XYZ file of C-alpha atoms in Angstrom:
532
model
C -12.762 -12.467 4.431
C -15.885 -12.752 6.405
C -18.223 -9.375 6.420
C -18.144 -7.365 9.109
C -21.553 -6.613 10.829
C -22.282 -2.836 11.105
C -24.835 -0.479 12.944
C -25.921 2.836 11.909
C -24.547 4.388 14.593
C -24.336 7.816 13.527
C -26.844 8.927 11.890
C -25.902 9.713 8.535
C -27.129 11.579 5.796
C -27.036 8.968 2.990
C -27.869 11.625 0.602
C -24.306 13.503 1.807
C -22.355 10.446 1.990
C -22.963 9.892 -1.843
C -22.410 13.103 -2.628
C -19.206 12.866 -1.220
C -18.270 9.953 -3.369
C -19.792 11.665 -6.515
C -16.951 14.574 -5.343
C -14.711 11.759 -5.203
C -14.833 10.978 -8.212
C -15.244 14.306 -10.486
C -12.011 14.856 -8.188
C -10.279 11.700 -9.249
C -11.475 11.144 -13.083
C -8.450 14.003 -14.617
C -5.834 11.891 -12.375
C -7.235 8.845 -13.848
C -7.045 9.706 -16.822
C -3.363 12.258 -16.635
C -2.106 7.775 -15.589
C -3.718 6.290 -18.464
C -2.171 8.440 -20.901
C 1.217 7.848 -19.314
C 3.698 5.774 -18.006
C 7.105 5.505 -15.674
C 10.424 3.646 -16.122
C 9.352 1.660 -13.398
C 5.483 0.797 -14.236
C 7.877 -0.721 -17.167
C 10.100 -2.570 -14.789
C 7.543 -4.260 -13.304
C 6.428 -5.597 -16.783
C 9.933 -6.318 -17.207
C 10.204 -8.993 -13.992
C 6.222 -10.341 -14.949
C 8.475 -11.429 -17.411
C 11.535 -13.434 -15.685
C 13.578 -10.858 -15.491
C 16.643 -10.920 -12.749
C 19.853 -10.196 -10.989
C 21.728 -7.303 -10.394
C 25.369 -6.258 -11.824
C 28.648 -6.010 -10.434
C 27.638 -2.643 -8.573
C 24.252 -3.883 -7.793
C 22.068 -1.870 -10.267
C 19.241 -4.847 -11.323
C 19.378 -5.756 -14.929
C 15.930 -4.448 -15.208
C 16.953 -0.545 -14.956
C 20.464 -0.716 -17.460
C 17.861 -2.530 -19.903
C 15.181 -0.237 -19.672
C 18.055 2.858 -18.972
C 19.463 1.003 -22.666
C 15.717 1.280 -24.135
C 15.108 5.219 -22.486
C 18.639 5.863 -24.593
C 17.822 4.948 -27.388
C 14.302 5.879 -28.514
C 12.302 6.958 -25.842
C 9.841 5.245 -23.835
C 6.639 6.942 -25.465
C 5.721 2.715 -26.859
C 7.117 1.517 -23.767
C 9.853 -1.187 -22.804
C 8.132 -4.086 -24.052
C 8.296 -3.644 -27.799
C 12.193 -2.176 -28.249
C 13.146 -5.273 -26.308
C 11.410 -7.927 -27.297
C 11.876 -6.718 -31.073
C 16.048 -6.931 -30.040
C 15.457 -10.505 -28.465
C 14.330 -12.302 -31.431
C 17.049 -10.040 -33.648
C 19.957 -10.642 -31.056
C 18.682 -14.564 -31.641
C 18.270 -14.467 -27.348
C 14.539 -15.555 -27.060
C 13.568 -19.569 -27.355
C 12.117 -22.603 -25.804
C 15.223 -24.047 -24.392
C 16.421 -20.361 -22.668
C 14.218 -19.004 -20.128
C 12.721 -15.287 -21.286
C 14.022 -13.838 -17.885
C 18.011 -15.168 -18.992
C 17.019 -14.025 -22.892
C 16.350 -10.639 -20.595
C 19.457 -11.118 -18.978
C 21.563 -11.369 -21.824
C 20.260 -8.223 -24.062
C 20.789 -6.007 -20.358
C 24.229 -7.679 -20.689
C 25.186 -6.729 -24.776
C 23.302 -3.115 -24.102
C 25.757 -2.668 -21.409
C 28.917 -3.595 -23.797
C 26.636 -1.499 -27.226
C 26.136 -4.318 -28.906
C 22.892 -3.735 -29.180
C 20.964 -0.786 -30.801
C 16.544 -0.692 -30.016
C 14.047 0.387 -32.315
C 10.189 0.419 -31.650
C 9.830 -2.373 -34.608
C 6.380 -1.219 -36.867
C 4.580 -4.240 -39.015
C 4.500 -8.077 -39.137
C 7.344 -7.354 -36.344
C 5.416 -5.534 -33.930
C 2.769 -7.633 -33.912
C 5.467 -10.632 -33.527
C 7.092 -8.504 -30.043
C 3.382 -8.008 -28.950
C 3.207 -11.762 -28.457
C 5.788 -13.124 -27.157
C 5.951 -10.072 -24.190
C 2.103 -11.048 -23.772
C 3.344 -14.337 -23.360
C 5.735 -13.775 -20.785
C 4.278 -11.209 -18.976
C 1.353 -14.064 -18.612
C 4.166 -16.034 -17.567
C 4.760 -14.047 -13.676
C 0.496 -12.249 -13.988
C 0.432 -16.642 -13.716
C 2.971 -16.654 -10.692
C 0.521 -14.278 -9.401
C -2.764 -16.256 -9.704
C -0.758 -19.440 -8.129
C 0.370 -17.534 -5.006
C -3.314 -16.146 -4.843
C -4.604 -19.932 -4.889
C -2.203 -21.006 -1.819
C -3.335 -17.962 -0.039
C -6.539 -19.360 0.026
C -6.036 -22.605 0.155
C -3.798 -22.092 3.768
C -6.384 -20.002 4.755
C -8.507 -22.814 4.609
C -6.608 -25.003 6.255
C -5.498 -23.330 8.477
C -8.006 -20.707 9.932
C -8.151 -16.383 10.146
C -7.178 -15.314 13.136
C -11.046 -15.445 15.848
C -11.003 -11.914 16.406
C -11.040 -8.793 14.707
C -9.635 -6.090 14.421
C -6.975 -8.304 13.511
C -3.340 -7.704 15.278
C -0.618 -5.414 12.950
C 2.833 -5.709 14.765
C 5.503 -3.777 13.228
C 9.760 -5.834 12.604
C 12.802 -3.731 12.521
C 15.573 -4.397 12.727
C 17.504 -4.068 9.832
C 18.564 -7.546 8.649
C 16.191 -10.003 7.450
C 17.967 -12.909 9.890
C 17.115 -10.818 13.302
C 13.606 -10.163 11.536
C 12.042 -13.989 10.983
C 12.511 -15.138 14.686
C 11.141 -11.577 15.690
C 9.009 -12.386 13.623
C 7.990 -15.905 14.637
C 8.064 -14.878 17.779
C 5.261 -12.003 17.633
C 2.521 -14.263 15.549
C 3.069 -16.848 18.463
C 2.075 -14.324 21.493
C -0.960 -12.883 19.296
C -0.313 -10.713 16.213
C -1.939 -11.581 13.201
C -0.227 -9.882 10.611
C 3.508 -8.562 10.226
C 4.949 -5.593 9.127
C 9.073 -5.219 7.509
C 9.209 -1.266 7.379
C 11.858 -0.577 4.780
C 14.814 0.489 5.052
C 14.753 4.787 5.814
C 15.055 5.743 2.386
C 14.526 3.388 -0.094
C 11.184 4.921 -1.383
C 13.723 7.014 -2.222
C 15.683 4.347 -4.858
C 14.804 3.834 -8.654
C 15.875 0.964 -8.011
C 14.689 -2.928 -6.253
C 17.934 -4.061 -4.330
C 18.377 -7.717 -5.637
C 18.340 -10.590 -2.583
C 18.919 -11.067 1.258
C 20.270 -8.333 2.868
C 21.240 -7.404 6.399
C 22.416 -3.635 6.453
C 19.471 -2.117 6.656
C 18.774 1.359 8.688
C 15.808 1.441 11.169
C 14.141 -1.298 8.589
C 14.984 -3.851 6.518
C 15.409 -3.497 2.369
C 12.603 -4.706 0.878
C 14.032 -7.351 -2.505
C 12.305 -10.508 -4.193
C 14.230 -12.918 -1.445
C 13.222 -11.187 1.499
C 10.206 -11.078 0.479
C 10.403 -14.761 -0.251
C 12.518 -15.583 3.271
C 9.358 -14.053 5.282
C 6.798 -15.792 4.027
C 8.224 -18.968 4.294
C 8.916 -18.595 7.594
C 5.703 -17.112 7.796
C 3.763 -20.293 6.696
C 5.731 -22.733 8.906
C 4.664 -20.122 11.770
C 1.371 -20.051 10.430
C 1.325 -24.563 10.816
C 2.027 -23.741 14.406
C 0.028 -21.090 15.953
C -3.085 -22.926 13.377
C -3.592 -19.854 12.066
C -2.828 -17.953 8.208
C -0.332 -14.819 9.491
C -0.023 -12.024 6.779
C 3.053 -10.752 5.172
C 3.012 -6.726 5.290
C 5.105 -4.409 2.951
C 5.605 -1.614 1.758
C 4.640 -0.796 -2.353
C 5.438 3.310 -2.033
C 7.783 5.305 -3.369
C 9.879 5.903 -6.801
C 9.332 1.960 -7.836
C 6.161 1.466 -6.294
C 5.402 -0.994 -9.191
C 8.129 -3.881 -9.431
C 7.431 -4.333 -5.711
C 3.803 -4.994 -6.517
C 4.416 -6.985 -9.056
C 7.681 -8.694 -6.655
C 4.856 -8.758 -3.638
C 2.382 -10.528 -5.550
C 4.754 -13.065 -6.869
C 6.298 -14.026 -3.348
C 2.987 -13.966 -1.755
C 2.515 -11.684 0.739
C -0.728 -10.452 1.774
C -0.647 -6.958 2.638
C 0.964 -3.749 0.558
C 1.055 -0.190 2.083
C -0.055 1.522 -0.670
C -1.414 4.779 -0.882
C -2.019 7.429 -4.143
C -0.504 10.781 -2.248
C 2.433 9.228 0.568
C 4.578 9.693 -1.109
C 3.559 12.669 -3.307
C 3.492 14.218 0.845
C 6.032 13.462 2.410
C 8.982 12.212 0.013
C 8.094 14.264 -2.439
C 8.403 12.550 -4.878
C 6.716 13.719 -8.234
C 2.950 13.344 -8.123
C 2.519 12.625 -11.823
C 4.921 10.265 -11.278
C 2.894 9.203 -8.217
C 0.058 8.770 -9.906
C 1.259 7.114 -13.055
C 2.540 4.002 -10.726
C -0.133 3.551 -8.252
C -2.614 2.656 -10.842
C -0.710 0.176 -12.463
C 0.814 -1.487 -8.780
C -3.096 -1.313 -7.810
C -3.930 -3.574 -10.633
C -1.503 -5.667 -9.703
C -2.386 -5.735 -6.295
C -5.821 -6.102 -7.513
C -4.863 -9.519 -9.689
C -3.224 -10.818 -7.172
C -5.647 -10.294 -3.903
C -3.909 -8.072 -1.698
C -5.562 -6.027 1.017
C -3.788 -2.118 0.539
C -2.653 -0.285 3.774
C -3.132 3.748 2.869
C -1.212 5.932 4.667
C -3.882 9.104 5.722
C -2.711 8.519 10.010
C 0.346 10.159 8.392
C -1.965 13.998 7.979
C -1.965 14.124 11.403
C 1.428 13.194 12.325
C 1.871 17.211 10.783
C -1.300 18.651 10.742
C -3.836 19.501 14.107
C -6.009 15.791 14.324
C -8.353 18.042 15.153
C -8.563 21.040 12.379
C -7.507 18.898 10.036
C -9.862 15.392 11.002
C -11.841 16.026 7.814
C -8.640 15.825 4.848
C -8.551 12.431 6.097
C -11.729 12.008 5.049
C -10.878 13.386 2.092
C -7.832 11.518 1.119
C -9.707 8.198 2.219
C -12.497 8.966 -0.463
C -10.112 9.425 -3.156
C -8.390 6.626 -2.238
C -11.663 4.051 -2.045
C -12.237 5.526 -5.615
C -8.503 5.893 -7.123
C -7.954 1.983 -5.507
C -12.150 1.207 -7.265
C -10.928 2.364 -10.579
C -7.357 0.610 -11.007
C -9.530 -2.899 -9.901
C -9.814 -3.806 -5.635
C -13.292 -4.671 -4.300
C -14.190 -3.084 -0.785
C -12.205 -6.196 0.875
C -8.710 -4.614 -0.257
C -9.058 -1.660 0.956
C -7.565 -0.841 4.178
C -8.204 2.378 4.662
C -5.904 4.171 6.910
C -6.616 6.681 9.963
C -5.035 7.813 12.991
C -5.064 8.467 16.979
C -3.208 11.338 17.400
C -5.503 13.524 19.050
C -3.905 16.153 21.616
C -4.719 13.689 24.883
C -4.856 16.844 27.384
C -7.458 18.813 24.515
C -10.731 18.724 26.781
C -13.048 15.362 25.455
C -10.512 13.811 23.467
C -11.225 10.386 23.663
C -15.033 10.840 22.156
C -13.238 13.463 19.216
C -11.718 9.903 18.972
C -14.572 8.140 18.518
C -16.257 10.157 16.809
C -13.436 10.005 14.083
C -12.729 6.190 14.196
C -16.619 5.458 13.710
C -17.325 8.071 11.259
C -14.087 5.844 8.876
C -16.616 2.520 10.089
C -19.513 3.476 8.576
C -18.603 5.646 5.486
C -16.737 2.336 4.709
C -18.282 -0.427 6.171
C -17.247 -3.842 3.959
C -13.261 -1.864 3.721
C -10.826 -3.460 5.768
C -9.828 -0.537 7.901
C -6.575 0.202 9.300
C -6.991 2.038 12.226
C -2.878 3.205 13.535
C -1.640 3.573 17.341
C -0.618 7.061 19.098
C 2.880 8.914 17.969
C 3.119 11.930 17.607
C 1.628 13.005 21.665
C 3.926 9.796 22.714
C 6.924 11.060 25.058
C 9.256 9.570 27.641
C 6.346 8.268 29.818
C 6.473 4.970 28.946
C 3.718 4.772 31.599
C 1.224 7.504 30.366
C 2.339 5.701 26.906
C 1.060 2.164 27.408
C -2.184 4.194 29.039
C -2.363 5.637 25.576
C -2.508 2.894 23.654
C -4.847 0.634 25.924
C -7.163 3.854 24.933
C -6.134 3.435 21.345
C -6.745 -0.579 21.688
C -10.051 0.410 23.091
C -11.564 2.814 20.568
C -10.144 0.239 18.567
C -13.284 -2.242 19.302
C -15.497 -0.014 20.247
C -15.845 1.030 16.863
C -15.537 -2.153 14.825
C -11.709 -1.576 13.925
C -10.779 -4.190 11.395
C -6.975 -4.295 11.829
C -5.314 -3.083 14.662
C -1.602 -2.001 14.775
C 0.348 -2.517 17.839
C 0.998 0.494 19.389
C 4.739 0.356 21.684
C 5.121 2.770 24.711
C 8.349 4.294 22.941
C 6.934 4.827 20.340
C 8.550 7.455 18.699
C 11.100 7.193 21.006
C 13.767 5.003 20.887
C 13.264 2.326 18.417
C 11.788 -0.439 20.626
C 12.960 -3.352 22.372
C 11.619 -7.234 22.042
C 10.444 -6.590 25.561
C 8.557 -3.231 24.453
C 7.002 -5.707 22.335
C 5.416 -8.280 24.458
C 3.994 -5.429 26.904
C 2.081 -3.895 24.218
C 1.262 -6.733 22.302
C -0.153 -7.840 26.272
C -2.264 -4.952 26.125
C -3.674 -5.345 23.089
C -4.127 -9.060 24.374
C -6.251 -7.588 27.845
C -8.173 -4.996 26.388
C -9.594 -6.979 23.001
C -10.522 -9.646 25.685
C -11.946 -8.019 28.091
C -14.422 -5.862 25.474
C -13.664 -7.596 21.760
C -16.980 -7.327 21.725
C -17.780 -4.123 22.831
C -18.635 -2.184 18.925
C -22.118 -4.143 19.242
C -23.066 -2.334 21.878
C -21.852 0.720 22.010
C -24.026 3.587 19.945
C -23.443 6.856 20.597
C -26.618 9.197 21.781
C -28.290 10.278 18.998
C -27.981 14.265 18.622
C -25.061 13.556 21.142
C -21.280 15.096 20.871
C -20.157 12.097 18.932
C -22.784 12.296 16.264
C -22.909 16.127 15.941
C -18.645 15.320 15.690
C -18.446 13.174 12.871
C -21.422 15.061 10.846
C -19.665 17.865 11.493
C -16.424 16.197 10.057
C -18.570 15.235 7.079
C -19.684 18.179 6.124
C -16.387 19.932 6.106
C -15.382 17.115 3.533
C -17.547 17.774 1.046
C -17.477 20.881 1.404
C -13.093 20.335 1.005
C -13.968 18.196 -1.934
C -16.489 20.613 -3.823
C -12.601 23.193 -3.766
C -10.838 20.732 -5.022
C -13.329 19.464 -7.756
C -13.421 23.338 -9.038
C -9.317 23.737 -8.761
C -7.636 20.323 -9.757
C -6.748 17.821 -7.904
C -3.071 18.471 -8.493
C -3.177 22.007 -7.770
C -4.366 21.049 -4.244
C -2.091 19.334 -3.625
C -0.102 21.774 -4.799
C -1.173 24.422 -2.512
C -0.739 22.093 0.255
C -4.165 20.850 1.280
C -2.973 17.169 3.045
C -0.827 16.998 5.189
C 0.025 20.578 4.875
C 2.512 19.571 2.312
C 3.350 21.860 -0.807
C 4.000 19.708 -3.767
C 3.460 21.079 -7.393
C 2.904 19.346 -10.425
C 5.899 19.833 -11.914
C 8.328 19.410 -8.441
C 9.786 16.620 -6.867
C 11.854 13.653 -8.028
C 10.928 11.253 -9.848
C 9.903 13.481 -13.182
C 12.258 12.608 -15.592
C 11.382 9.339 -15.459
C 7.301 9.978 -16.624
C 6.296 9.482 -20.376
C 3.479 10.112 -22.470
C 2.257 7.488 -24.246
C 1.714 7.005 -28.162
C 0.028 5.077 -30.396
C 2.151 2.621 -30.984
C 2.421 1.501 -26.640
C 2.056 -1.322 -25.462
C 2.096 -2.645 -21.872
C 0.905 -6.596 -22.298
C 0.367 -6.792 -17.951
C -2.335 -3.732 -18.252
C -2.930 -6.124 -21.330
C -3.693 -8.695 -18.808
C -4.988 -6.701 -16.159
C -8.136 -4.460 -18.529
C -9.052 -8.108 -20.029
C -9.451 -9.779 -17.348
C -10.585 -7.468 -15.171
């Protein structure tokens, strides 16, 4: 990804910017330590998926869930799943050169379900053999991600990137993957550069990943490996037709964040929504579970060359966009720290922010410019994702289309990287195809008429925009100081972000967390960290 040219337009004090990152590291380090010391059922399932495990039982529950649950019942997860599983494969005589590892793992899950396998954590030579077999199997999944990344790079070189920035990001969400595909292809022909397939409502709370192609989602389509494969193949065809590489986005969040990240890496998705705190705040998923899962998922994204999209825009749907603007900046700094610690490069940090100030507020557009430009200058090499207005949209579609035009204009004036297409019917109804067409026409007009306006737009020295941006940065520093003293987990519990109070011992999924012991082995992190 070409590095965008940015000027320094806000007169930010470099010492304060450095201080902000120092404070973010101080707040984030204890959480990283916690994540390193724990594992989750979803992390362990992701390891087995990388090793080739697939399929579901007659009730639709993936075999990988059945297998990890059996391990948990017999020996827990303190040593991870890989050692007991690959030891059992050898003991049961299921491992062999003529049998794919994925098929052998399914057969083991079936035997465990029938009660004919008991898992144990091996030691000595048996542990060494299990580690070798597990690493060999997980390495195949990592190689598959490497191949997908190389294929993406080759296609981008051959077909090219979109000629302009920001990239145009459009959502498709019918619930039926076979309806999503033609809509996504039509959107690409009309100017969309990135297609996001929204997940079915509530999928983030499922502690399993559905299997196969799906046609019954609600306000979105289920994230499954087959759905990923189908949409990626369709967009590859359209990429050749339109002469530019069309990127595909889905969601690596919720209780199955690590698994979805692994599946996305193997099926060549290009971007994934992956925020460090979204699941905690807006889905009431346990904070410890989330931070453990997000670290592993970001290690996978780093290796797969996937750009993450973070979810700071969501804070402004529950909290005031002016009063709480500094919490967005704090979250961006934390997401940057967590992302880089897990191996993500600057070009993979699609940090989020949003156009959510009440338009009836005096100087609302000037405030939006200040907030957007602050994000741009704090993270000059990150592909920022700028989110359209939703909170203050009404049933007046003409006002909504105008507001989206102001959003598009703010994006071009402040040099944003990824522009999510706003719909004039946002938050009122599921958009019609005609609404998407009008929304894309709005984006095309603004980008065509003012696409390079960021080169000319410089706020007045000492003026309203500079003062507001520096005020938000100052408030962010104060908040980071308090978080460092209080601890991030306690700060989340106190309702610091998005006014949601989520204590560390609450929320969904805590039972799926386990502290690692000295026998713990994860072949995927062994590979990812060794090669980082």
